[in-house]
Amino acid sequence: ESHVNSIKDGVNIFLSFGEIDCRNQEGIIHYFKKNGGNLEDIIRATVSGYFDYVTGTLKEKKSNVFFFSVPAPVINETHNTKLKEVNLLRIDVIKLFNQQLQWKISGTEFKYIDTYSKTDDGTGRSNKKFHVDDAHLDYRILPFIEKQLMRQAS
């Protein structure tokens, strides 16, 4: 909240909060494996909680707020059955997370920046064209993001 208070009114704000929650050993997957339950409900509650908190905190800023999707994950092939299961779960979590985030944003003044579709190889895995390593996007994604920003600014 103190960081938000330091942001000037009217600036562009870029938010990306899904990557941590969509990792194999943290966030949604860890919670789901430990506690069970309905995966879609867990994702819906997570996205709604973040979105509602952030938008409530930022509502006085009169800023353009852009929420970034989670890119398709880099999945390295493995013969480890447990890791394969977790990787498949991660693919589903990211897809559902992005769908829920996009739905939550629709009908609001906030904007959605899609990094997923450009990084998806068609199976929910990264096409590895826009990742600098197994976790981070590199500069080659910037023209795609800039195009979306320009389209949404007009």
Coordinates of C-alpha atoms in Angstrom, one line a residue:
E1 CA 0.0 0.0 0.0
S2 CA 2.9 2.4 0.7
H3 CA 4.2 1.6 -2.8
V4 CA 0.8 2.4 -4.3
N5 CA 0.8 5.7 -2.4
S6 CA 4.1 6.6 -4.0
I7 CA 2.6 6.2 -7.6
K8 CA 1.6 9.4 -9.3
D9 CA -2.0 9.8 -10.5
G10 CA -2.6 9.1 -14.1
V11 CA 0.4 7.0 -14.9
N12 CA 0.3 3.6 -16.6
I13 CA 0.5 0.7 -14.2
F14 CA 1.6 -2.8 -15.3
L15 CA 0.7 -5.7 -13.0
S16 CA 1.7 -9.3 -13.2
F17 CA 0.8 -11.4 -10.2
G18 CA 0.1 -14.9 -11.6
E19 CA 3.6 -16.2 -12.2
I20 CA 4.3 -17.0 -8.6
D21 CA 0.9 -18.6 -8.0
C22 CA 1.3 -20.8 -11.1
R23 CA 4.7 -22.3 -10.2
N24 CA 5.0 -26.0 -9.5
Q25 CA 6.1 -25.8 -5.8
E26 CA 4.2 -22.6 -4.8
G27 CA 0.8 -21.0 -4.8
I28 CA -2.2 -22.7 -6.4
I29 CA -0.6 -26.0 -7.2
H30 CA 1.0 -26.4 -3.8
Y31 CA -2.3 -25.5 -2.1
F32 CA -4.3 -27.8 -4.3
K33 CA -2.0 -30.8 -3.8
K34 CA -1.9 -30.2 0.0
N35 CA -5.6 -29.4 0.6
G36 CA -7.5 -30.8 -2.4
G37 CA -10.8 -29.2 -3.4
N38 CA -12.0 -27.9 -6.7
L39 CA -9.2 -26.4 -8.7
E40 CA -11.4 -23.9 -10.6
D41 CA -12.8 -22.6 -7.3
I42 CA -9.3 -22.2 -5.9
I43 CA -8.2 -20.3 -9.0
R44 CA -11.3 -18.2 -9.0
A45 CA -10.9 -17.2 -5.4
T46 CA -7.2 -16.4 -5.9
V47 CA -7.7 -14.2 -8.9
S48 CA -10.7 -12.5 -7.4
G49 CA -8.9 -11.8 -4.2
Y50 CA -5.9 -10.3 -5.9
F51 CA -8.0 -8.4 -8.4
D52 CA -10.4 -7.0 -5.9
Y53 CA -7.6 -5.9 -3.5
V54 CA -5.4 -4.3 -6.2
T55 CA -8.3 -2.5 -7.9
G56 CA -9.6 -1.3 -4.6
T57 CA -6.2 0.0 -3.7
L58 CA -5.6 1.6 -7.1
K59 CA -9.1 3.1 -7.7
E60 CA -8.1 6.6 -6.5
K61 CA -5.1 6.7 -8.8
K62 CA -7.0 7.5 -12.0
S63 CA -4.4 5.5 -13.8
N64 CA -4.5 3.1 -16.7
V65 CA -4.0 -0.3 -15.1
F66 CA -2.8 -3.2 -17.3
F67 CA -2.9 -6.8 -16.0
F68 CA -0.6 -9.2 -17.7
S69 CA -1.5 -12.8 -18.3
V70 CA 0.8 -15.7 -17.3
P71 CA 2.7 -16.9 -20.3
A72 CA 2.6 -20.5 -21.4
P73 CA 5.0 -22.5 -19.2
V74 CA 8.3 -23.9 -20.3
I75 CA 7.9 -27.6 -19.8
N76 CA 11.0 -29.7 -20.1
E77 CA 10.4 -33.3 -21.0
T78 CA 10.9 -35.7 -18.1
H79 CA 10.5 -39.4 -17.4
N80 CA 9.6 -38.7 -13.8
T81 CA 5.9 -39.6 -13.6
K82 CA 5.2 -37.2 -10.6
L83 CA 6.8 -34.3 -12.4
K84 CA 4.9 -35.1 -15.6
E85 CA 1.6 -34.9 -13.5
V86 CA 2.6 -31.6 -11.9
N87 CA 3.6 -30.2 -15.3
L88 CA 0.2 -31.1 -16.8
L89 CA -1.5 -29.6 -13.7
R90 CA 0.6 -26.4 -14.2
I91 CA -0.6 -26.2 -17.8
D92 CA -4.2 -26.4 -16.7
V93 CA -3.7 -23.9 -13.8
I94 CA -2.2 -21.3 -16.1
K95 CA -4.9 -21.7 -18.7
L96 CA -7.6 -21.4 -16.0
F97 CA -5.9 -18.6 -14.2
N98 CA -5.7 -16.5 -17.4
Q99 CA -9.3 -17.2 -18.3
Q100 CA -10.4 -16.2 -14.9
L101 CA -8.3 -13.0 -15.0
Q102 CA -9.6 -12.1 -18.4
W103 CA -13.2 -12.6 -17.3
K104 CA -12.6 -10.6 -14.1
I105 CA -11.2 -7.7 -16.1
S106 CA -14.0 -7.7 -18.8
G107 CA -16.5 -5.0 -18.3
T108 CA -14.1 -2.9 -16.2
E109 CA -11.9 0.0 -17.1
F110 CA -8.8 -2.2 -16.5
K111 CA -6.9 -3.7 -19.4
Y112 CA -5.7 -7.3 -20.1
I113 CA -2.3 -7.9 -21.8
D114 CA -2.2 -11.3 -23.3
T115 CA 1.3 -12.9 -23.2
Y116 CA -0.1 -16.4 -23.2
S117 CA -1.4 -16.8 -26.8
K118 CA 2.0 -15.6 -28.2
T119 CA 3.9 -18.1 -26.1
D120 CA 1.6 -21.1 -26.4
D121 CA 2.7 -23.8 -28.8
G122 CA -0.9 -25.0 -29.1
T123 CA -0.7 -27.6 -26.3
G124 CA -0.5 -25.1 -23.4
R125 CA 3.3 -25.4 -23.3
S126 CA 5.7 -22.6 -24.2
N127 CA 6.8 -22.5 -27.8
K128 CA 10.1 -21.3 -26.4
K129 CA 10.3 -18.4 -28.9
F130 CA 9.8 -15.7 -26.2
H131 CA 11.5 -17.1 -23.1
V132 CA 15.0 -16.2 -22.2
D133 CA 15.1 -19.2 -19.7
D134 CA 12.7 -21.6 -18.2
A135 CA 10.8 -18.8 -16.3
H136 CA 11.3 -15.4 -17.8
L137 CA 10.1 -13.7 -21.0
D138 CA 12.8 -11.9 -23.0
Y139 CA 12.7 -8.7 -25.1
R140 CA 11.3 -10.4 -28.2
I141 CA 7.8 -10.3 -26.6
L142 CA 7.9 -6.5 -26.4
P143 CA 6.5 -5.7 -29.9
F144 CA 3.5 -8.0 -29.2
I145 CA 2.9 -6.3 -25.9
E146 CA 3.4 -2.8 -27.4
K147 CA 0.9 -3.6 -30.1
Q148 CA -1.7 -4.5 -27.5
L149 CA -0.9 -1.3 -25.4
M150 CA -1.3 0.9 -28.5
R151 CA -4.6 -0.8 -29.5
Q152 CA -6.0 -0.4 -26.0
A153 CA -4.8 3.2 -25.6
S154 CA -6.9 4.3 -28.7

